[in-house]
CSV table of C-alpha atoms in Angstrom, one decimal:
chain,number,residue,atom,x,y,z
A,1,MET,CA,0.0,0.0,0.0
A,2,GLY,CA,2.7,2.4,1.0
A,3,ALA,CA,4.7,1.7,-2.2
A,4,ALA,CA,1.6,2.2,-4.3
A,5,ARG,CA,0.9,5.5,-2.7
A,6,ARG,CA,4.5,6.6,-3.3
A,7,ARG,CA,4.2,5.7,-7.0
A,8,ARG,CA,1.0,7.6,-7.3
A,9,LYS,CA,2.5,10.6,-5.6
A,10,GLU,CA,5.6,10.5,-7.8
A,11,ARG,CA,3.6,10.4,-11.0
A,12,PRO,CA,3.7,13.8,-12.7
A,13,GLU,CA,0.5,15.7,-12.9
A,14,GLU,CA,-1.0,16.2,-16.4
A,15,ALA,CA,-0.7,19.8,-17.7
A,16,PRO,CA,-4.1,21.5,-17.9
A,17,PRO,CA,-5.4,22.4,-21.4
A,18,PRO,CA,-4.8,26.0,-22.5
A,19,ALA,CA,-7.4,28.4,-21.1
A,20,GLY,CA,-10.4,28.8,-23.4
A,21,SER,CA,-9.2,26.1,-25.8
A,22,SER,CA,-12.4,24.2,-25.7
A,23,THR,CA,-14.5,27.3,-26.5
A,24,VAL,CA,-12.4,29.1,-29.2
A,25,ALA,CA,-13.5,26.6,-31.9
A,26,GLU,CA,-17.2,27.2,-30.9
A,27,LEU,CA,-17.0,31.0,-31.5
A,28,ASP,CA,-18.7,32.6,-34.6
A,29,LEU,CA,-15.9,32.7,-37.0
A,30,LYS,CA,-16.3,36.1,-38.6
A,31,PRO,CA,-16.6,38.1,-35.4
A,32,ALA,CA,-13.7,36.1,-34.0
A,33,LEU,CA,-11.6,37.0,-37.0
A,34,GLU,CA,-12.5,40.7,-36.6
A,35,ALA,CA,-11.6,40.7,-32.9
A,36,VAL,CA,-8.2,39.2,-33.6
A,37,LEU,CA,-7.4,41.4,-36.6
A,38,MET,CA,-8.3,44.5,-34.6
A,39,VAL,CA,-5.2,43.9,-32.4
A,40,VAL,CA,-2.6,42.7,-34.8
A,41,ASP,CA,0.4,45.0,-35.4
A,42,GLU,CA,1.4,43.2,-38.7
A,43,PRO,CA,-0.5,41.2,-41.3
A,44,ALA,CA,-1.8,37.9,-39.9
A,45,THR,CA,-1.3,34.9,-42.1
A,46,GLU,CA,-4.2,32.5,-42.7
A,47,GLU,CA,-2.1,29.7,-41.2
A,48,HIS,CA,-1.7,31.6,-37.9
A,49,LEU,CA,-5.4,32.6,-37.8
A,50,ALA,CA,-6.4,29.0,-38.4
A,51,ARG,CA,-4.1,27.8,-35.6
A,52,VAL,CA,-5.4,30.4,-33.1
A,53,LEU,CA,-9.1,30.0,-33.9
A,54,ARG,CA,-8.8,26.2,-34.3
A,55,ARG,CA,-10.3,26.1,-37.8
A,56,PRO,CA,-9.2,24.7,-41.2
A,57,ARG,CA,-7.2,27.2,-43.2
A,58,ARG,CA,-9.6,26.9,-46.1
A,59,GLU,CA,-12.5,28.0,-43.8
A,60,ILE,CA,-10.4,30.9,-42.6
A,61,ALA,CA,-9.5,32.0,-46.2
A,62,VAL,CA,-13.2,31.9,-47.3
A,63,ALA,CA,-14.3,33.9,-44.3
A,64,LEU,CA,-11.7,36.6,-44.8
A,65,ARG,CA,-12.6,37.1,-48.4
A,66,GLU,CA,-16.3,37.2,-47.5
A,67,LEU,CA,-15.6,39.8,-44.8
A,68,SER,CA,-13.6,41.9,-47.3
A,69,GLU,CA,-16.4,41.8,-49.8
A,70,GLU,CA,-19.0,42.7,-47.1
A,71,TYR,CA,-17.1,45.8,-46.1
A,72,THR,CA,-16.9,46.9,-49.7
A,73,ARG,CA,-20.6,46.4,-50.3
A,74,GLN,CA,-21.5,48.3,-47.1
A,75,GLY,CA,-19.2,51.2,-48.0
A,76,ARG,CA,-17.3,51.0,-44.7
A,77,GLY,CA,-14.5,53.4,-44.1
A,78,PHE,CA,-12.1,50.5,-43.6
A,79,ASP,CA,-11.1,47.5,-45.7
A,80,LEU,CA,-9.7,44.1,-45.1
A,81,ARG,CA,-6.8,43.3,-47.5
A,82,PRO,CA,-4.3,40.6,-48.2
A,83,VAL,CA,-0.9,42.2,-48.0
A,84,ALA,CA,2.7,41.0,-47.4
A,85,GLY,CA,1.6,37.4,-47.0
A,86,GLY,CA,-1.2,38.1,-44.5
A,87,TRP,CA,-4.4,40.0,-43.8
A,88,ARG,CA,-4.9,43.3,-42.0
A,89,PHE,CA,-7.4,46.2,-41.7
A,90,TYR,CA,-6.7,49.4,-43.6
A,91,THR,CA,-8.6,52.6,-43.9
A,92,ARG,CA,-9.9,53.3,-47.4
A,93,PRO,CA,-7.9,55.8,-49.6
A,94,GLU,CA,-10.9,58.1,-50.0
A,95,TYR,CA,-10.8,58.8,-46.3
A,96,ALA,CA,-7.0,59.5,-46.2
A,97,ASP,CA,-7.4,63.2,-45.5
A,98,ALA,CA,-9.5,62.6,-42.5
A,99,VAL,CA,-7.2,60.0,-41.1
A,100,GLU,CA,-4.1,62.0,-41.8
A,101,GLY,CA,-5.5,65.1,-40.1
A,102,PHE,CA,-6.3,63.0,-37.0
A,103,VAL,CA,-3.0,61.0,-36.8
A,104,LEU,CA,-0.6,63.8,-37.6
A,105,ASP,CA,-2.5,66.7,-36.1
A,106,GLY,CA,-0.2,69.3,-37.6
A,107,GLN,CA,2.9,67.1,-37.4
A,108,GLN,CA,4.5,65.6,-40.5
A,109,ALA,CA,6.1,62.2,-40.5
A,110,ARG,CA,6.5,61.6,-44.2
A,111,LEU,CA,9.7,60.6,-45.9
A,112,THR,CA,11.6,63.3,-47.8
A,113,GLN,CA,11.7,63.3,-51.6
A,114,ALA,CA,15.3,62.1,-51.3
A,115,ALA,CA,14.3,59.2,-49.1
A,116,LEU,CA,11.4,58.2,-51.5
A,117,GLU,CA,13.7,58.3,-54.5
A,118,THR,CA,16.3,56.2,-52.7
A,119,LEU,CA,13.7,53.7,-51.6
A,120,ALA,CA,12.4,53.5,-55.2
A,121,VAL,CA,15.9,52.6,-56.4
A,122,VAL,CA,16.3,49.9,-53.8
A,123,ALA,CA,12.9,48.5,-54.6
A,124,TYR,CA,13.4,48.2,-58.3
A,125,ARG,CA,17.1,47.3,-58.3
A,126,GLN,CA,17.3,45.0,-55.2
A,127,PRO,CA,19.5,43.5,-54.0
A,128,VAL,CA,21.7,46.6,-54.6
A,129,SER,CA,24.7,48.2,-52.9
A,130,ARG,CA,24.9,51.8,-51.6
A,131,SER,CA,27.3,52.8,-54.3
A,132,LYS,CA,25.0,51.7,-57.0
A,133,VAL,CA,22.0,53.5,-55.4
A,134,SER,CA,24.2,56.6,-55.2
A,135,ALA,CA,25.2,56.1,-58.9
A,136,VAL,CA,21.6,56.1,-60.0
A,137,ARG,CA,20.7,59.2,-57.9
A,138,GLY,CA,23.9,61.1,-58.6
A,139,VAL,CA,24.5,61.9,-54.9
A,140,ASN,CA,25.9,60.1,-51.9
A,141,CYS,CA,22.9,58.3,-50.2
A,142,ASP,CA,24.6,57.1,-47.0
A,143,GLY,CA,22.5,59.3,-44.7
A,144,VAL,CA,19.2,58.4,-46.5
A,145,MET,CA,20.0,54.7,-46.4
A,146,ARG,CA,20.6,54.9,-42.7
A,147,THR,CA,17.2,56.5,-42.3
A,148,LEU,CA,15.5,53.8,-44.4
A,149,LEU,CA,17.3,51.1,-42.3
A,150,GLN,CA,16.2,52.8,-39.0
A,151,ARG,CA,12.6,52.9,-40.2
A,152,GLY,CA,12.7,49.2,-41.1
A,153,LEU,CA,11.9,49.8,-44.8
A,154,ILE,CA,15.1,48.2,-46.1
A,155,GLU,CA,17.5,45.6,-44.7
A,156,GLU,CA,20.9,44.1,-45.4
A,157,ALA,CA,20.8,41.2,-47.9
A,158,GLY,CA,24.3,39.7,-48.0
A,159,THR,CA,27.3,41.1,-49.9
A,160,GLU,CA,28.3,41.5,-53.5
A,161,PRO,CA,30.7,38.7,-54.5
A,162,GLU,CA,32.9,40.8,-56.7
A,163,THR,CA,33.4,43.8,-54.3
A,164,GLY,CA,32.3,42.6,-50.9
A,165,ALA,CA,29.9,45.6,-50.7
A,166,ILE,CA,26.8,45.2,-48.5
A,167,LEU,CA,23.6,44.6,-50.5
A,168,TYR,CA,20.2,46.0,-49.5
A,169,ARG,CA,16.6,45.0,-50.2
A,170,THR,CA,13.2,46.1,-49.1
A,171,THR,CA,11.5,44.5,-46.1
A,172,ASN,CA,8.2,42.9,-45.4
A,173,TYR,CA,7.3,46.1,-43.6
A,174,PHE,CA,7.9,48.0,-46.9
A,175,LEU,CA,5.3,45.8,-48.5
A,176,GLU,CA,2.9,46.4,-45.7
A,177,ARG,CA,3.3,50.1,-45.8
A,178,MET,CA,2.9,50.2,-49.6
A,179,GLY,CA,-0.2,47.9,-49.4
A,180,LEU,CA,1.5,45.3,-51.7
A,181,ARG,CA,1.2,41.5,-51.6
A,182,GLY,CA,4.6,41.1,-53.2
A,183,LEU,CA,7.2,43.0,-55.2
A,184,ASP,CA,5.5,41.8,-58.4
A,185,GLU,CA,2.8,44.3,-57.7
A,186,LEU,CA,5.2,47.3,-58.0
A,187,PRO,CA,4.2,49.7,-60.8
A,188,GLU,CA,6.0,49.2,-64.1
A,189,LEU,CA,8.6,51.9,-63.5
A,190,ALA,CA,11.8,49.9,-63.6
A,191,PRO,CA,12.4,50.5,-67.3
A,192,PHE,CA,12.6,54.2,-66.7
A,193,LEU,CA,15.4,53.9,-64.1
A,194,PRO,CA,18.9,53.9,-65.5
A,195,GLU,CA,21.0,50.8,-65.0
A,196,ALA,CA,23.2,51.4,-61.9
A,197,ASP,CA,26.2,49.6,-63.6
A,198,ALA,CA,26.0,51.9,-66.6
A,199,VAL,CA,26.2,55.1,-64.5
A,200,GLU,CA,28.4,53.9,-61.6
A,201,ALA,CA,31.7,54.4,-63.6
A,202,GLU,CA,34.6,54.2,-61.3
A,203,SER,CA,32.9,54.9,-57.9
A,204,GLN,CA,33.6,52.4,-55.1
A,205,GLU,CA,31.6,51.3,-52.1
A,206,GLY,CA,32.2,53.6,-49.2
A,207,VAL,CA,34.1,56.3,-51.2
A,208,PRO,CA,32.0,59.6,-51.3
A,209,SER,CA,32.2,60.2,-55.0
A,210,PHE,CA,29.1,62.4,-55.0
A,211,ASP,CA,27.7,65.3,-53.0
A,212,VAL,CA,26.3,64.1,-49.7
A,213,ASP,CA,22.6,63.8,-49.4
A,214,ASP,CA,21.4,63.0,-45.9
A,215,SER,CA,18.2,65.0,-46.0
A,216,GLY,CA,16.2,61.8,-45.4
A,217,ASP,CA,16.4,62.5,-41.7
A,218,SER,CA,14.2,65.6,-42.0
A,219,PRO,CA,10.5,65.4,-42.5
A,220,THR,CA,8.8,67.3,-45.2
A,221,SER,CA,5.7,69.4,-45.0
């Protein structure tokens, strides 16, 4: 008896199921999706939503598209869009002035023209080195590139085999901010950008061959 009691006492207790796990799958799917998507800080994938809400991915995908169509039919001020591999709520473009007035309230947080031009070069020529970005723009872009890195719009993408120069590419956050599902949705502007190799000439990575342009740190009006 004593040995049996000791064996029962030494047996590890079973871990309790996660709180609410038995009820999540019973929730109405569309309201549950709305509740979750209201608190995400980046696009939520269908796989993640399916795992959290304990539903098949196909069921999640259908419900998301139906919600998006419902918001459009109802003329709501927000939209549910697939972007950067996931889904997220966005305000509709026609209400941009109202949203901007509320969020900024007299303050400007836009990128400068220099930063936008530099970001465009990276987006269309990625992966690309700083010297090649500078070659396309005709000015040294080190300061602007630092700004774009700090804001999470670009990131390092290895090195160039021939020169060892650091290469840069746009990030998932860039896709999110631009409202794109992928880079293939970028407008057809690349043919109008000069090839960096053709204009780079003898410039080298890290050598300031151009006038310095670090105005990307200052917001525009």
